[in-house]
Coordinates of C-alpha atoms and ligand atoms in Angstrom, one line a residue:
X253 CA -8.5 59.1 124.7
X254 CA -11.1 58.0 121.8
X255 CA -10.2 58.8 118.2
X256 CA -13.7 59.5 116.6
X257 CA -13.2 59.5 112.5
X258 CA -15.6 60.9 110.3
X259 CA -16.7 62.7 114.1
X260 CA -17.8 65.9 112.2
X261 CA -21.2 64.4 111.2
X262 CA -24.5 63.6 111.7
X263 CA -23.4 60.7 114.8
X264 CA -20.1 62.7 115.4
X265 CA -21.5 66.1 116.5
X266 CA -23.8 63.9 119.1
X267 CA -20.7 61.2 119.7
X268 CA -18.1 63.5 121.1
X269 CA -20.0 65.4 123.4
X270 CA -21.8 62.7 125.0
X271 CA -18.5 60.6 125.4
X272 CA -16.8 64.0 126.6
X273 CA -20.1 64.6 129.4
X274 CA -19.1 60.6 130.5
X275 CA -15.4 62.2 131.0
X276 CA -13.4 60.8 128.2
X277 CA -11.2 62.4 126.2
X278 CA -11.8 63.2 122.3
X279 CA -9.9 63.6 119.4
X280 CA -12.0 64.2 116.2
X281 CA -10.8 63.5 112.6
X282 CA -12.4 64.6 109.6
X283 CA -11.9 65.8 106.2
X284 CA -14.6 68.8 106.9
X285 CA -13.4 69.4 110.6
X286 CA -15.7 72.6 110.4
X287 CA -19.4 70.7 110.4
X288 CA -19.6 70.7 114.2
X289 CA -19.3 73.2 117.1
X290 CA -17.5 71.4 120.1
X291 CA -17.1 75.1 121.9
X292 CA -18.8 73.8 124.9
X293 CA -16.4 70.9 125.4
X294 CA -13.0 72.3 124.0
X295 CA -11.2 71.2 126.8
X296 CA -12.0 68.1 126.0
X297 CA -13.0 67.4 122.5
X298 CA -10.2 68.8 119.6
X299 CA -10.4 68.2 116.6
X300 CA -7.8 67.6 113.6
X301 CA -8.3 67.7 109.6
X302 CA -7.2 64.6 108.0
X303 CA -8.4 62.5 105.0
X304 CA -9.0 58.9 106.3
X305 CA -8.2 57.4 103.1
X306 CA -4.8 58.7 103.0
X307 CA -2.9 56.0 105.0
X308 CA -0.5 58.5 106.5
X309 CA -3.0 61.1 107.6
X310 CA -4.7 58.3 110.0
X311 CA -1.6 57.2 111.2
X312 CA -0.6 60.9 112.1
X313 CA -3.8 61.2 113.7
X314 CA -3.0 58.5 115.5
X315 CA 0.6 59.8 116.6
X316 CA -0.9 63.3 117.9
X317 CA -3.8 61.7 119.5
X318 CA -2.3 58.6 121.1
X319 CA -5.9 57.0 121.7
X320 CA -6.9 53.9 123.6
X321 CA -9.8 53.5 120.9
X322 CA -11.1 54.2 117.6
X323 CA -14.6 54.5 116.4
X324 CA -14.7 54.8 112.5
X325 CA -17.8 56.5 111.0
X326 CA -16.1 58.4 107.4
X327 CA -18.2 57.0 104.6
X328 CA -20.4 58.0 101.8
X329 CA -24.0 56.7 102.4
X330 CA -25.4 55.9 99.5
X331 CA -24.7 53.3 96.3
X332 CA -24.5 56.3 93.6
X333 CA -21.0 56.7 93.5
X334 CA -18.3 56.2 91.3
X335 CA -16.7 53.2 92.2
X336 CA -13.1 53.9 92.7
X337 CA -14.5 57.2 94.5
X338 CA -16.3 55.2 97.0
X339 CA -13.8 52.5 96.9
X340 CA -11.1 54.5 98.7
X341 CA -13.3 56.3 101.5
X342 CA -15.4 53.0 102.1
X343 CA -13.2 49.6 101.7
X344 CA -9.8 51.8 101.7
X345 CA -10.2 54.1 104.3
X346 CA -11.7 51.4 106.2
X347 CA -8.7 49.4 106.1
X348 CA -6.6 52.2 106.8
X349 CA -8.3 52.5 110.2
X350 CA -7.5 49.2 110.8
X351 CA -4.3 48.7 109.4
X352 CA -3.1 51.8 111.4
X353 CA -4.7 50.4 114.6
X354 CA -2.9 47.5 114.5
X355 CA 0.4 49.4 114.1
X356 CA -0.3 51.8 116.6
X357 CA -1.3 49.1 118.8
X358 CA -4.6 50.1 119.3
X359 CA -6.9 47.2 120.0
X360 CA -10.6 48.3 120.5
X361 CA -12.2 49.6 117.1
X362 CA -16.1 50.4 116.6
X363 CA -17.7 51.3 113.2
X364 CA -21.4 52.0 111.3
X365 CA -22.2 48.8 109.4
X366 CA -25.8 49.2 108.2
X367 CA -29.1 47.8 108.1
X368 CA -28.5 47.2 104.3
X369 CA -26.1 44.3 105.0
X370 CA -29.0 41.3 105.0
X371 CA -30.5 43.3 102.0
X372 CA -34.1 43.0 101.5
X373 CA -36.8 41.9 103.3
X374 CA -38.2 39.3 100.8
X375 CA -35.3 37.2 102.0
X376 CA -36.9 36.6 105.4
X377 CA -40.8 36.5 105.4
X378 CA -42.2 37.8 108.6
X379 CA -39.8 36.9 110.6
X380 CA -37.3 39.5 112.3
X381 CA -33.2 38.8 111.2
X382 CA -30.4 38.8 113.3
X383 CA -26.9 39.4 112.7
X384 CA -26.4 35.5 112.2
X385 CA -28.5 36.0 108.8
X386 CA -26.8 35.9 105.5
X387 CA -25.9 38.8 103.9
X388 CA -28.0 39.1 101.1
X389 CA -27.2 42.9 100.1
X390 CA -26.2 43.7 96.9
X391 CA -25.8 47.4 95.8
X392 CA -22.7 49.5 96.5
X393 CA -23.4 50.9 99.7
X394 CA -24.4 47.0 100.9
X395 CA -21.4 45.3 99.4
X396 CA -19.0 48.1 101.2
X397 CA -20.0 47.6 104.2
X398 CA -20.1 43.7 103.9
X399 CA -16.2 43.5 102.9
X400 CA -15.9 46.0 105.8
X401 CA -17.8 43.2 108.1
X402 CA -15.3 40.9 106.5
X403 CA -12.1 42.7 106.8
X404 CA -12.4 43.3 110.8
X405 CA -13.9 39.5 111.1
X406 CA -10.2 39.1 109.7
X407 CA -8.3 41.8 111.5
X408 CA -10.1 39.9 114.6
X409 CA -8.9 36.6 113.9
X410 CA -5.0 37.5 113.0
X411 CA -4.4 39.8 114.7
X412 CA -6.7 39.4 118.1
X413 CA -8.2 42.9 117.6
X414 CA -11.4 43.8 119.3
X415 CA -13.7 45.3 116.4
X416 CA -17.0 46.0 116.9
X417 CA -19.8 46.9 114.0
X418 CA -22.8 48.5 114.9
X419 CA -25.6 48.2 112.1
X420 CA -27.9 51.6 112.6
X421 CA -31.7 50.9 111.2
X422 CA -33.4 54.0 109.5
X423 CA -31.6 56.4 111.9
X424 CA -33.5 59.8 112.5
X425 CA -33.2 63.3 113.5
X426 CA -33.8 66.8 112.6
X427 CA -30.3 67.4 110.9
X428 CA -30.8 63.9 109.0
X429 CA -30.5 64.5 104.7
X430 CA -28.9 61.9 103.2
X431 CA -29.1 57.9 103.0
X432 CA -32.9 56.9 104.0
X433 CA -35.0 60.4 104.4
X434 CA -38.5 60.3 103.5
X435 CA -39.5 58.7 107.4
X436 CA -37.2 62.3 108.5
X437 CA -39.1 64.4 106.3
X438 CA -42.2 62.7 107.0
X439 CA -41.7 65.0 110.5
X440 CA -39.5 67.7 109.5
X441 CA -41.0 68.9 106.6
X442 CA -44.4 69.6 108.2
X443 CA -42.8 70.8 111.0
X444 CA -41.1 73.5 109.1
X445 CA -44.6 74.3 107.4
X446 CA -44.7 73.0 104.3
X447 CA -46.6 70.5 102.8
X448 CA -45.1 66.9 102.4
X449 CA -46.6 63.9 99.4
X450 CA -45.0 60.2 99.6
X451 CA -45.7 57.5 96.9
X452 CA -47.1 54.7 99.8
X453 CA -48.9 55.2 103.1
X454 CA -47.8 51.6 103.8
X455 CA -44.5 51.9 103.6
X456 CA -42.4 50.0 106.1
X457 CA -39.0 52.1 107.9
X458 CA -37.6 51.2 111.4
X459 CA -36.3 54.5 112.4
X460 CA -34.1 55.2 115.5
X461 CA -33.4 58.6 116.6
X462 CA -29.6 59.4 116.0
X463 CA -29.3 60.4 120.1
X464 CA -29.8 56.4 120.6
X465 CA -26.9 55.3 118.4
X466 CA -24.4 58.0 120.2
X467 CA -25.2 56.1 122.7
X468 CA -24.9 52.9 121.2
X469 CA -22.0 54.0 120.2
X470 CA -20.7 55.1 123.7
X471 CA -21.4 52.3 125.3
X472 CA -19.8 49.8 123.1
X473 CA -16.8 51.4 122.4
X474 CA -15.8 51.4 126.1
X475 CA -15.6 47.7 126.6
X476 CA -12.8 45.9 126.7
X477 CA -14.1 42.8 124.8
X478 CA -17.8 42.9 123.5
X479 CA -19.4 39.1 123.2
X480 CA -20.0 39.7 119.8
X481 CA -18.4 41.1 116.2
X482 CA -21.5 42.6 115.1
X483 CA -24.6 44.3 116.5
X484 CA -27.9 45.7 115.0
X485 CA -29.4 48.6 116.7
X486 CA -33.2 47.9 115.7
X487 CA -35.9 49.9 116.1
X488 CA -39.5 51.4 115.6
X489 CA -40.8 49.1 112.7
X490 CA -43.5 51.4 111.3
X491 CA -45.3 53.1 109.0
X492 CA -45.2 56.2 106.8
X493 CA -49.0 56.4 107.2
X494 CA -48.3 55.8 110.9
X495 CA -46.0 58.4 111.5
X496 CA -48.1 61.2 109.5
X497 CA -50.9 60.0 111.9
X498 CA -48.3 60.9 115.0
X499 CA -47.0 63.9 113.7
X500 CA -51.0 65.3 113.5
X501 CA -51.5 64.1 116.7
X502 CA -48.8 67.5 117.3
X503 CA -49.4 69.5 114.4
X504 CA -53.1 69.0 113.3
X505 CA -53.0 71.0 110.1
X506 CA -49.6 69.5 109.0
X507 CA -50.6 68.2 105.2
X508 CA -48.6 64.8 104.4
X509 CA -50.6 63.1 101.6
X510 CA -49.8 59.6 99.8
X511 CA -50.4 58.7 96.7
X512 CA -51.9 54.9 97.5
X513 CA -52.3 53.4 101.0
X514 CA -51.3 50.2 99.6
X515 CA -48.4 48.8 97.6
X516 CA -45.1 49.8 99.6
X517 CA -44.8 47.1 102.6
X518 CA -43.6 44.9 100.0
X519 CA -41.2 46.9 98.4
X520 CA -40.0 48.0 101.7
X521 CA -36.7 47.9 103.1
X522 CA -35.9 45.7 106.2
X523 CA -37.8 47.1 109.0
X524 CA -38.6 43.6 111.7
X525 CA -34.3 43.7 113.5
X526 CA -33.8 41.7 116.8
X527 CA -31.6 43.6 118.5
X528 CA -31.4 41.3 121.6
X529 CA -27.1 41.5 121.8
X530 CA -27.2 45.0 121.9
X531 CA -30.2 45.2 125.3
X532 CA -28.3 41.8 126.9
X533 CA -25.0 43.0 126.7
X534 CA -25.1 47.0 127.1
X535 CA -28.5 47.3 128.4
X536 CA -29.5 49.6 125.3
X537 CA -33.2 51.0 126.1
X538 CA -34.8 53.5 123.6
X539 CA -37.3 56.1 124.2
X540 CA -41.1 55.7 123.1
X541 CA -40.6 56.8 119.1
X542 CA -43.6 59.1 119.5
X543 CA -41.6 61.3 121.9
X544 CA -38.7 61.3 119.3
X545 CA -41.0 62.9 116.4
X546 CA -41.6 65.8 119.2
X547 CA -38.3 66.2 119.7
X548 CA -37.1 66.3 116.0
X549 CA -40.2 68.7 115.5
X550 CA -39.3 70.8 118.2
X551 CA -35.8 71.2 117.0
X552 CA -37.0 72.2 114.1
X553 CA -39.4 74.5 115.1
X554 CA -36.7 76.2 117.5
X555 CA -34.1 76.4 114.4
X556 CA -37.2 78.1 112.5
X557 CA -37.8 80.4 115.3
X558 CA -41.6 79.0 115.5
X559 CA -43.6 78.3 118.8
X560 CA -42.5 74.8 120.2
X561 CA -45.1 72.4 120.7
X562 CA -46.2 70.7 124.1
X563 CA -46.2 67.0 124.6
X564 CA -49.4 65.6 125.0
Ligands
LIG155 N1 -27.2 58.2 108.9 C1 -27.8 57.1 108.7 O1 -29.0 57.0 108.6 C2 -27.0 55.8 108.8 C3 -27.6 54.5 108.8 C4 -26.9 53.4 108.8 C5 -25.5 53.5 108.9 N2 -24.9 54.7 108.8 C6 -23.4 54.7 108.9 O2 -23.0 55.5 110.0 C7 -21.8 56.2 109.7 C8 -21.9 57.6 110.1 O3 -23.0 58.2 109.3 P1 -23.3 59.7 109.5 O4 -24.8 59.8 109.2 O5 -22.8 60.3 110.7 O6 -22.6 60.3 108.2 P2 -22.1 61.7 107.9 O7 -21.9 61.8 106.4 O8 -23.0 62.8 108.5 O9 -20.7 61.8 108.6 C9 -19.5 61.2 108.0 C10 -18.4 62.1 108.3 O10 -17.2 61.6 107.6 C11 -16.5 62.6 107.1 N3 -15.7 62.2 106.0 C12 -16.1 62.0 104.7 N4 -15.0 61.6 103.9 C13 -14.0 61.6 104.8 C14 -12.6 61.3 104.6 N5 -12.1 61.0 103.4 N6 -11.8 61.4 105.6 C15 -12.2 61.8 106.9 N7 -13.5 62.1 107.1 C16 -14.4 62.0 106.0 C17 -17.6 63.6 106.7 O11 -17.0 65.0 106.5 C18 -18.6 63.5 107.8 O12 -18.3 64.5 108.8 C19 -21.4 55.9 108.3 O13 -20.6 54.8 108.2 C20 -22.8 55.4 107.7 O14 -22.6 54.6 106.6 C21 -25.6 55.8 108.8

């Protein structure tokens, strides 16, 4: 049994399933337990309401679920919010996960870190960072989730837990509206239709589609004891300007204007991530990016009830 937290949203509702298709069993807590349709895997995949920042609701969640492993992924994404609010769901609720882990003698715990943990990309020239770099984030969202990167470094070292971070790039997809967007509506805007400006063709994103980190996801959580604490997921280093130019290539008339080519690579977030632990240890291998704007603009178009578009 795998006790998915936070496993209504945008990773949850991709999570369960897929770890339900590899035959595990799911138990899904989250304070909106309404956000995702598990209909096709209800034998397999329930789900509970519970507040992970309330100590007690985890560790009933924990008590009716009786899992083997926990995966963590309740948090506000984003540095805009008051602090005590985002205190208690991300440094709080965080700890209760743990905290209720270890009492419930539940070893193997995986969470979302993020890319925002080095900070910016001015801190590392042209070179791409590893999770060996030092944490040079600063805002809210950053500093959460380095305390969090803290906190399970010590639950790991008391306490002999097995708790593995997983720092998504610019993840993507068609249902994808908060945290980093413009890259997502980059594709789905023009795929709905409608017209679509940016400030910077050069812009810099790595964007990985969200179907890669349920997988990520899935295949760390299952072992017993990972090599390392912390992994980044990498991804397609590119361009605004470049992914315009791909999403034409399917939809010639889409109109995405910029306002300058020049002037965002160096204002850009982190976008050059090794991700050699995640393809030495679980053999991680994504899809060719281009195929993943189709898809995101084919799942749009189908939501839209609009012809889909063929690869070419
Ligand atoms: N989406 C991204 O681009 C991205 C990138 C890097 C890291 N991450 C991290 O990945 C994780 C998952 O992100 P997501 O995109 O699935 O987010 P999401 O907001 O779609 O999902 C989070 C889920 O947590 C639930 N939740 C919120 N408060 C809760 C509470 N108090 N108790 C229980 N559940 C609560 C929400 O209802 C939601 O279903 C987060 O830790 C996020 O910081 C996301």
């Amino acid at each position: 049994m795998i006790l998915i937290i936070g496993g209504t949203g945008f990773y949850g509702r991709r999570l369960a399933p897929l770890l339900a298709n590899c035959g595990e069993e799911i138990a899904c807590m989250d304070i909106n337990p309404e956000t995702a349709d598990f209909s096709e895997h209800s034998k397999q995949v329930r789900v509970m309401r519970g507040d992970v920042s309330q100590f007690d609701d985890v560790m009933n969640a924990l008590n009716i679920a009786k899992p083997s492993r926990v995966i963590n992924l309740a948090y506000f994404l984003g540095s805009d919010y008051p602090p005590r609010v985002a205190f208690k769901l991300n440094i709080l609720g965080m700890d209760n996960c743990f905290e209720a882990c270890r009492l419930a003698a539940v070893n193997r715990i995986a969470y979302a870190s993020s890319l925002a943990v080095p900070g910016e990309r001015k801190f590392y020239g042209d070179r791409r960072i590893n999770e060996g770099d030092f944490r040079h984030g600063h805002v809210q969202y950053a500093m959460h989730k380095i305390f969090n990167e803290w906190q399970a470094q010590d639950y790991c070292e008391k306490h002999g837990m097995e708790i593995t971070a997983i720092r998504p790039a610019n993840v993507t997809g068609p249902d994808k509206i908060i945290g980093s967007v413009d890259h997502v509506f980059c594709i789905t805007t023009p795929a709905r239709g409608n017209p679509v400006s940016f400030p910077f063709r050069d812009a810099m994103r790595c964007p990985i589609h969200v179907d890669e980190v349920a997988e990520i996801f899935a295949r760390v959580i299952v072992k017993d004891k990972p090599e390392h604490w912390i992994c980044n997921t990498g991804g397609q280093a590119v361009s605004l300007g470049e992914i315009a130019d791909i999403v034409k290539e399917f939809l010639p008339g889409a109109q995405i204007t910029f306002d300058k080519d020049t002037g965002g690579k160096e204002v850009s977030g982190n976008y050059l991530i090794d991700n050699t632990r995640l393809v030495q240890e679980f053999g991680v291998q994504y899809r060719p990016y281009r195929e993943r704007v189709l898809q995101i603009i084919n799942d749009i178009r189908r939501e839209a009830g609009l012809p889909l578009i063929g690869g070419r």
